[in-house]
Short mmCIF file of C-alpha atoms and ligand atoms in Angstrom, two decimals:
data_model
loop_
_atom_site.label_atom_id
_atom_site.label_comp_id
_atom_site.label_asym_id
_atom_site.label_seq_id
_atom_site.Cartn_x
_atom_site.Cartn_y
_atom_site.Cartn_z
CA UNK Y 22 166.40 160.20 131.08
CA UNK Y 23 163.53 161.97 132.43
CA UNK Y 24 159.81 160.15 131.18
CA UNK Y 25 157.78 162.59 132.72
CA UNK Y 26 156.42 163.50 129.19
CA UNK Y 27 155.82 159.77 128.25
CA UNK Y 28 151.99 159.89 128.07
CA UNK Y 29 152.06 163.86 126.41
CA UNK Y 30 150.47 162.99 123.46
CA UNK Y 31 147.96 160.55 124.86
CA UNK Y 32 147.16 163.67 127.30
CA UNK Y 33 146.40 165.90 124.45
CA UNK Y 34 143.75 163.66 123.03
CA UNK Y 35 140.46 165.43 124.85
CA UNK Y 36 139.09 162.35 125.83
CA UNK Y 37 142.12 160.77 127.48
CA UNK Y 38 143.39 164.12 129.00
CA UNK Y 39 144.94 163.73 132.58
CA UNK Y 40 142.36 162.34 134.20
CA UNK Y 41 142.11 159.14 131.71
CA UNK Y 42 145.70 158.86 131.95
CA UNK Y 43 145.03 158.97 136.03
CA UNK Y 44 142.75 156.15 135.21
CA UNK Y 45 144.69 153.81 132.56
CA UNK Y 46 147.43 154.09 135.42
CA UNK Y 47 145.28 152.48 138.21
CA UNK Y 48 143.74 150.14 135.75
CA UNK Y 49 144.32 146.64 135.82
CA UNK Y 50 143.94 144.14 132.99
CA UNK Y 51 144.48 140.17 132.28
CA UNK Y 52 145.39 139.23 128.96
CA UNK Y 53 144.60 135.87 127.61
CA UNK Y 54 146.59 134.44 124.78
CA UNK Y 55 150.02 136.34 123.85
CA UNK Y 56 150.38 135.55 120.78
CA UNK Y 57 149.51 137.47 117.49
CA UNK Y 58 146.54 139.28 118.99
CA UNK Y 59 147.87 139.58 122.09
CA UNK Y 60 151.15 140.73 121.81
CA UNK Y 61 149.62 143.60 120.05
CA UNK Y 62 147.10 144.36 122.71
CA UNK Y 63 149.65 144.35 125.49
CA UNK Y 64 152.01 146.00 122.96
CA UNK Y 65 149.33 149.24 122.58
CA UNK Y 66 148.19 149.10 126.29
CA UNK Y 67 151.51 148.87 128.35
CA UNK Y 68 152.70 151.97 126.27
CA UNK Y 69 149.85 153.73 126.87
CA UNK Y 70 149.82 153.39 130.46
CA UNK Y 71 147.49 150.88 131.95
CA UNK Y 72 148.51 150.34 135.08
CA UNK Y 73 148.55 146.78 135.56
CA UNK Y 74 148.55 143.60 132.75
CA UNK Y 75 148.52 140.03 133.73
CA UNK Y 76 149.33 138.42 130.77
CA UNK Y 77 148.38 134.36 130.46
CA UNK Y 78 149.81 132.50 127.80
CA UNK Y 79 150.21 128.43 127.74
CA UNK Y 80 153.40 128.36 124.41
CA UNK Y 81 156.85 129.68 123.66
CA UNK Y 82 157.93 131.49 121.63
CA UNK Y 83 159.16 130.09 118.18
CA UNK Y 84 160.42 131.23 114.99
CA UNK Y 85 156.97 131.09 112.52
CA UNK Y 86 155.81 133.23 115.06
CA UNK Y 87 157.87 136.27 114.33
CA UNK Y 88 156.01 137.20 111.46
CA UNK Y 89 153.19 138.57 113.29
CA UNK Y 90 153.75 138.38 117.05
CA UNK Y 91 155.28 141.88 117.73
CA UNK Y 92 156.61 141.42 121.12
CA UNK Y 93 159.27 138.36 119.95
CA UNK Y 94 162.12 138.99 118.58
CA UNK Y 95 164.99 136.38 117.74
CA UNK Y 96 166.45 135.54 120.94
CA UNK Y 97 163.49 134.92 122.71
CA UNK Y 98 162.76 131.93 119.90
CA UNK Y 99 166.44 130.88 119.84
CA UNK Y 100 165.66 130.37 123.37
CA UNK Y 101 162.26 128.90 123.39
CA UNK Y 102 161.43 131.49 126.02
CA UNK Y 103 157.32 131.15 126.73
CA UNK Y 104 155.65 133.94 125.53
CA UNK Y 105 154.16 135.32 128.91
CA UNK Y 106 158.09 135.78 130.30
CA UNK Y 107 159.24 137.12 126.84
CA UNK Y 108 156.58 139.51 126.68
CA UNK Y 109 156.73 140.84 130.22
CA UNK Y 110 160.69 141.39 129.35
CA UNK Y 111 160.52 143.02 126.18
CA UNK Y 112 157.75 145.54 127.69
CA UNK Y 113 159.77 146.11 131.11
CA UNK Y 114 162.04 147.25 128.36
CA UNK Y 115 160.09 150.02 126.81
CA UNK Y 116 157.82 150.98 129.78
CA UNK Y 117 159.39 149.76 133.16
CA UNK Y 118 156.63 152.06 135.17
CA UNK Y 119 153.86 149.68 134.74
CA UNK Y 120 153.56 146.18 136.63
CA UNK Y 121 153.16 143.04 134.03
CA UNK Y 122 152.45 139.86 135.68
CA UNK Y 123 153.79 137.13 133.48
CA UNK Y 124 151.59 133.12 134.01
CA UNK Y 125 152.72 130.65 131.81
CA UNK Y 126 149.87 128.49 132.10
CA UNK Y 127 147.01 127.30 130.43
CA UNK Y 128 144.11 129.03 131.07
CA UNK Y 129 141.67 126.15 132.81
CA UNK Y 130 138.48 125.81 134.73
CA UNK Y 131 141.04 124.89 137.77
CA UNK Y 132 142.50 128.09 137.72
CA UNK Y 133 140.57 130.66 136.17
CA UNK Y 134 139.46 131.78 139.40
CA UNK Y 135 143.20 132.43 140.44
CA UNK Y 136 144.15 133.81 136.77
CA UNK Y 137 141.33 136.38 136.36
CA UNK Y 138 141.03 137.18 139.98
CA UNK Y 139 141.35 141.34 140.71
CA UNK Y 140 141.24 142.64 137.35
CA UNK Y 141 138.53 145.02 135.87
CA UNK Y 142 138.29 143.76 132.51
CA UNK Y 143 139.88 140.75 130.21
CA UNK Y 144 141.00 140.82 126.94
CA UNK Y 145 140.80 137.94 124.47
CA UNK Y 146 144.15 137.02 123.26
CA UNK Y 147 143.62 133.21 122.08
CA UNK Y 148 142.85 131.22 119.60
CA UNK Y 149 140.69 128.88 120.28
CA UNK Y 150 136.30 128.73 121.72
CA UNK Y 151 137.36 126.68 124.58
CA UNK Y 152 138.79 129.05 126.18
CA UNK Y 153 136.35 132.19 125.35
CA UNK Y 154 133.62 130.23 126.74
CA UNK Y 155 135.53 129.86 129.67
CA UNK Y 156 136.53 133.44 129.92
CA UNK Y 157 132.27 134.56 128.75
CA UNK Y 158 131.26 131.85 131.67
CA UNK Y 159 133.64 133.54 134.76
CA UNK Y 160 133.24 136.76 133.02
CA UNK Y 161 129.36 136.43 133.08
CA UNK Y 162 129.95 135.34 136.62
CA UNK Y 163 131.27 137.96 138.16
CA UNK Y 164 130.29 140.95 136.30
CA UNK Y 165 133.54 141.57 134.58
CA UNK Y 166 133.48 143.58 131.38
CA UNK Y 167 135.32 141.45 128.19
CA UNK Y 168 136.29 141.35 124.29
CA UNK Y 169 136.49 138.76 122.58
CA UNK Y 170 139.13 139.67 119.31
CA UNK Y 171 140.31 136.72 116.64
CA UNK Y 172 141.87 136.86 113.38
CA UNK Y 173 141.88 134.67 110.85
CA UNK Y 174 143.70 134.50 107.49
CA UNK Y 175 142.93 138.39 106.42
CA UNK Y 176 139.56 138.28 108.53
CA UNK Y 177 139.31 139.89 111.96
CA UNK Y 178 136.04 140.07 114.50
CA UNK Y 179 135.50 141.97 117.71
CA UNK Y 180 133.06 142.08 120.43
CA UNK Y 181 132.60 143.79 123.82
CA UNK Y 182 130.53 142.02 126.62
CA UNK Y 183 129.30 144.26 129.16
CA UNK Y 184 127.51 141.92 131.54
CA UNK Y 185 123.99 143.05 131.99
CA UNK Y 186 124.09 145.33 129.34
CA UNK Y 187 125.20 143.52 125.72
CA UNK Y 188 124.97 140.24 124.71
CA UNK Y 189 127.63 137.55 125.80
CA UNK Y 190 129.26 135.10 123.45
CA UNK Y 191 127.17 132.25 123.68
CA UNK Y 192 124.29 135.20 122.60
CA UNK Y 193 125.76 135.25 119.36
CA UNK Y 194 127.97 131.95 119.06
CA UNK Y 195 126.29 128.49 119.86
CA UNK Y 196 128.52 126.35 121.64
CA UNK Y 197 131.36 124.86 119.30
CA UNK Y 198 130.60 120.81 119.02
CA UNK Y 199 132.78 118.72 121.70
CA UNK Y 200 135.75 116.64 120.70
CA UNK Y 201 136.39 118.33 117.22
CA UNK Y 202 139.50 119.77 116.72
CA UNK Y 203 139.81 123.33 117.63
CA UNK Y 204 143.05 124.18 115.84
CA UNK Y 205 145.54 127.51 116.89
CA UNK Y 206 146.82 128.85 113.35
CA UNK Y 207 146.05 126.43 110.60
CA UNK Y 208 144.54 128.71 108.11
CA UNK Y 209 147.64 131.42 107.80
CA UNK Y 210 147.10 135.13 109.02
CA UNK Y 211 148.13 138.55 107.84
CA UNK Y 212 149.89 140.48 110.74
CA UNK Y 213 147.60 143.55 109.71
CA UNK Y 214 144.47 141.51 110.66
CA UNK Y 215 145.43 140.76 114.12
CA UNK Y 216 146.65 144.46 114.25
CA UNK Y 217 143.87 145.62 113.20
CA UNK Y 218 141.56 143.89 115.59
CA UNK Y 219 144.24 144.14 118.32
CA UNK Y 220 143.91 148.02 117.75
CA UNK Y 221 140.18 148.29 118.09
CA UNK Y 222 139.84 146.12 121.23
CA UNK Y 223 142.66 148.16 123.01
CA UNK Y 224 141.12 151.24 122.61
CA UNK Y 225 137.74 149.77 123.85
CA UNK Y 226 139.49 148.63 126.55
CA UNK Y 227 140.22 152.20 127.02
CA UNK Y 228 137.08 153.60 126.36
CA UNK Y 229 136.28 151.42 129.68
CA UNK Y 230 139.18 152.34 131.66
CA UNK Y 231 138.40 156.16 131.00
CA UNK Y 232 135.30 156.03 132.03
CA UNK Y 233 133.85 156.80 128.02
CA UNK Y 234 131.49 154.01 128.46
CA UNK Y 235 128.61 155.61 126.08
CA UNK Y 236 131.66 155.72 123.55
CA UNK Y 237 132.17 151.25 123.88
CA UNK Y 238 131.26 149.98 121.00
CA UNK Y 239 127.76 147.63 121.05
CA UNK Y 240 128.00 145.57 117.66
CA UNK Y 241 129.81 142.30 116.52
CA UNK Y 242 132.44 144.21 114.22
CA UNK Y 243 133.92 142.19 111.47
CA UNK Y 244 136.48 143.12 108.27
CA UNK Y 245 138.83 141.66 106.49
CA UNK Y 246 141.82 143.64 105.66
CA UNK Y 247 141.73 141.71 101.78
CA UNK Y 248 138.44 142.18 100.20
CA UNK Y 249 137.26 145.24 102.77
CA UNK Y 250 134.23 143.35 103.56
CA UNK Y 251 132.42 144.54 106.28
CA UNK Y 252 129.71 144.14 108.97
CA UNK Y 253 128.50 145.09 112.15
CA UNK Y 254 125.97 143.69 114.01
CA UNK Y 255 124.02 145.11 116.68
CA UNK Y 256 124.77 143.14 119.91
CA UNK Y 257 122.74 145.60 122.55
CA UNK Y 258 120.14 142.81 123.65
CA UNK Y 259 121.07 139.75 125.45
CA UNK Y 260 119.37 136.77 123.78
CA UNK Y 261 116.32 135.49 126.10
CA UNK Y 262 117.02 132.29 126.23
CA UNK Y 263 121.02 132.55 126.13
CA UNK Y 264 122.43 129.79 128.29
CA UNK Y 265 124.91 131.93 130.09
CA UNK Y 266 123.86 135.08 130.52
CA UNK Y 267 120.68 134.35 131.08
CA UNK Y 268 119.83 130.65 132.23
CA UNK Y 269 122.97 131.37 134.22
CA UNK Y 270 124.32 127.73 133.60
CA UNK Y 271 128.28 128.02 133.44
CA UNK Y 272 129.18 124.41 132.16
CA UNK Y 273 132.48 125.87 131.07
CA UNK Y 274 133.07 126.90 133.78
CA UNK Y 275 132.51 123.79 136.11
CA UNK Y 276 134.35 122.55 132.99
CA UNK Y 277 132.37 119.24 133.23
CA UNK Y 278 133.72 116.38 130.54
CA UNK Y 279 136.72 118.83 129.67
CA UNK Y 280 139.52 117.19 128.57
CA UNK Y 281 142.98 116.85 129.96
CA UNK Y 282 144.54 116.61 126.35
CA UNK Y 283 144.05 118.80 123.36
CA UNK Y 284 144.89 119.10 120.25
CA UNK Y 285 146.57 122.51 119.70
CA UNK Y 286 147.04 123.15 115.89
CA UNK Y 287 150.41 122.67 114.45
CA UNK Y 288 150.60 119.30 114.54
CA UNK Y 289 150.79 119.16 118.24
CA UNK Y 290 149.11 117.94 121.38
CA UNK Y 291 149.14 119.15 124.72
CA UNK Y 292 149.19 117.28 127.76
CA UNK Y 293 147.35 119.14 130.96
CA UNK Y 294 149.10 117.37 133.69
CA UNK Y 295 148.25 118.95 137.02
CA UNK Y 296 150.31 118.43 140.53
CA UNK Y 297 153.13 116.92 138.69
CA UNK Y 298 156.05 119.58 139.52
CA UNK Y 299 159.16 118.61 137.39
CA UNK Y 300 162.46 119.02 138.57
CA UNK Y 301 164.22 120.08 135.19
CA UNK Y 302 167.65 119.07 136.74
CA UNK Y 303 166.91 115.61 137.40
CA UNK Y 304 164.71 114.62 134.09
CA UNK Y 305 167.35 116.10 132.12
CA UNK Y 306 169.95 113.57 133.57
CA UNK Y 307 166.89 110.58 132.84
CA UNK Y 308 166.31 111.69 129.39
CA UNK Y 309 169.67 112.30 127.87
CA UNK Y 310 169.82 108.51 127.02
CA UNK Y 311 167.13 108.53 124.67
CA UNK Y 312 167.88 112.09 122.59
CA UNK Y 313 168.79 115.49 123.16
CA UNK Y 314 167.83 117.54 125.87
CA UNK Y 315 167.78 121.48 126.83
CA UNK Y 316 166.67 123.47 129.20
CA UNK Y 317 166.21 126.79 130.68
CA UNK Y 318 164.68 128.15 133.59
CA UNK Y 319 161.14 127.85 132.01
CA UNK Y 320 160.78 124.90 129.92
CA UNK Y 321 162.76 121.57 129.11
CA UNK Y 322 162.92 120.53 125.18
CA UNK Y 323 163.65 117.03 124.44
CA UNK Y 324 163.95 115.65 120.57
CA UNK Y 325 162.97 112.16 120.08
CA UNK Y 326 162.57 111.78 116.34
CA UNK Y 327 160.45 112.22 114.99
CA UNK Y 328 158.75 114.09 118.21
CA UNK Y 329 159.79 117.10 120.29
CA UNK Y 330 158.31 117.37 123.92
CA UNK Y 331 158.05 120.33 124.93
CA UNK Y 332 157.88 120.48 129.00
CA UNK Y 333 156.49 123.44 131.80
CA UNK Y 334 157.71 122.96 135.56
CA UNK Y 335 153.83 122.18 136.29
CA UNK Y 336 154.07 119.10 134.19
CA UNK Y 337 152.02 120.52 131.19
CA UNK Y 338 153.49 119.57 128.10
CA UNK Y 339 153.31 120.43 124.36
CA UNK Y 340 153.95 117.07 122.08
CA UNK Y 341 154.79 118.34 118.26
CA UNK Y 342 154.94 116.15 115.49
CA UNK Y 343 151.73 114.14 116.18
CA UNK Y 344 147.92 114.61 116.31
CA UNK Y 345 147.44 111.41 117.60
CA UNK Y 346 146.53 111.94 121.45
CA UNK Y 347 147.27 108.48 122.14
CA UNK Y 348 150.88 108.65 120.99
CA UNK Y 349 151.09 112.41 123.22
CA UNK Y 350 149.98 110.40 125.83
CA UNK Y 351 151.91 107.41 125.47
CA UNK Y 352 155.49 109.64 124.78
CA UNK Y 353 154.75 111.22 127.77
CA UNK Y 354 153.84 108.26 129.98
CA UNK Y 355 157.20 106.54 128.69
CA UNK Y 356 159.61 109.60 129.13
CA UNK Y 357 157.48 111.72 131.49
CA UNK Y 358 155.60 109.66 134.38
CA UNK Y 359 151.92 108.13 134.13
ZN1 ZN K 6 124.39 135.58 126.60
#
């Protein structure tokens, strides 16, 4: 089947033409967060042609999240599949002339320098400040256009930081307080909202990737999809005394008194465990005595009522059914290693 008119329509629109679509081809963009948000973004940016997408994502894939996440489909839940490799299948599927670069990891001041290294802009695909700040700190760093995109409930908000030219994040946003729960989806979302704000930030990103950067939006854009509220707030000045942007001082990302256990929303806690490889074989034969195990090529499950530990081949791990950190820790001590 020839594809040669793929992009036709895309084309058409003036300021895309075939020099844009030149562009979005050679462009290369890391993704962080695939779920609702972005699935959509790479959803939107794979079919219209960017080049390259790494996409970073630290969960799998599970039935609740079908509702909204519009890479997923059935299987990949059946099968627990992480969302990075699930999404990076389901778009070789539809567009198999880009590259997608599929991390399951969690993004981290350990590796963000590995994660976001050689692309030309990031998009914000998670769900929690933790990991923005990170991603405004590097992204400060090194001069690398980003957009920060959440939805909540029907609510969505959008920015675009254009190193020396906008404001950053922590411009507009004061830190978020240490040690207080930062939940992932606890207040419920409409699918439109993260579409909606999914939509706007890809075609910024495009607006950057064409070149159309008088067209980039400079203004903290909120609306909810329920009441129509709206704003939009200029965001063209840096703040003077802005600790990142301006003082420079990137505690996120020297990641100083960050912790190496979270809460993630959903009754769950995650367990950073670095330089513990896991050999899924050989815990599968050690846990079968104490409850069911399963595994696949990317993650091991193991049910322990009432808990279900969910383990990477790094040695992260997702704990559901508690938000006590010290069980998380002391379930995975017991069945993991300490
Ligand atoms: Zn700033």
């Amino acid at each position: 089947m020839p594809f040669s008119e793929r992009y036709s329509r895309q084309v058409l629109f003036g300021p895309v033409g075939e020099a844009g679509q030149a562009q979005l081809a050679k462009t290369r963009i890391a993704i962080v967060g695939c779920g609702a948000t972005g699935s959509a973004l790479a959803s939107l940016l794979s079919r219209a042609g960017v080049g390259y997408l790494r996409i970073i994502d630290r969960d799998y894939v599970e039935p609740s999240n079908l509702q909204r996440q519009v890479l997923f489909d059935e299987a990949d839940a059946a099968e627990s599949l992480p969302k990075a490799i699930a999404a990076a299948r389901k778009i070789a599927a539809f567009n198999s002339e880009i590259t997608v670069e599929p991390h399951a990891a969690d993004l981290t001041p350990d590796n963000v320098e590995e994660l976001l290294a050689e692309v030309e802009i990031v998009l914000d695909g998670t769900d929690n400040f933790e990991t923005r700040y990170l991603i405004n700190d590097f992204a400060i760093s090194r001069n690398l256009p980003w957009i920060y995109a959440a939805g909540v409930a029907s609510y969505a908000v959008t920015m675009n930081i254009l190193p020396g030219e906008t404001a950053c994040l922590a411009c507009v946003f004061p830190d978020s307080p240490r040690g207080v729960v930062e939940t992932c989806d606890t207040s419920g979302i409409l699918n439109s909202a993260v579409n909606f704000v999914a939509s706007v930030a890809a075609t910024e990103a495009m607006k950057l990737a064409v070149g159309a950067r008088d067209k980039v939006r400079r203004t903290l854009l909120s609306y909810d999809v329920w009441t129509n509220d709206y704003a939009s707030v200029k965001t063209d000045k840096p703040r003077a005394d802005c600790r990142a942007c301006q003082q420079r001082d990137f505690v996120h990302l020297a990641g100083e008194g960050r912790p190496h256990i979270s809460l993630c929303g959903r009754n769950s806690v995650q367990i950073h465990e670095r330089q513990r490889p896991i050999d899924f074989e050989d815990m599968t034969r050690r846990l079968s005595p104490h409850g069911a195990v399963r595994h696949n090529e990317f993650i091991l499950k193991f049910w322990r009522e009432p808990y279900e530990l969910t383990l990477f081949p790094d040695g992260r791990a997702i704990i559901k059914g508690t938000n006590d950190t010290a069980i998380a820790r002391s379930l995975y001590a017991r069945y993991v290693g300490s």
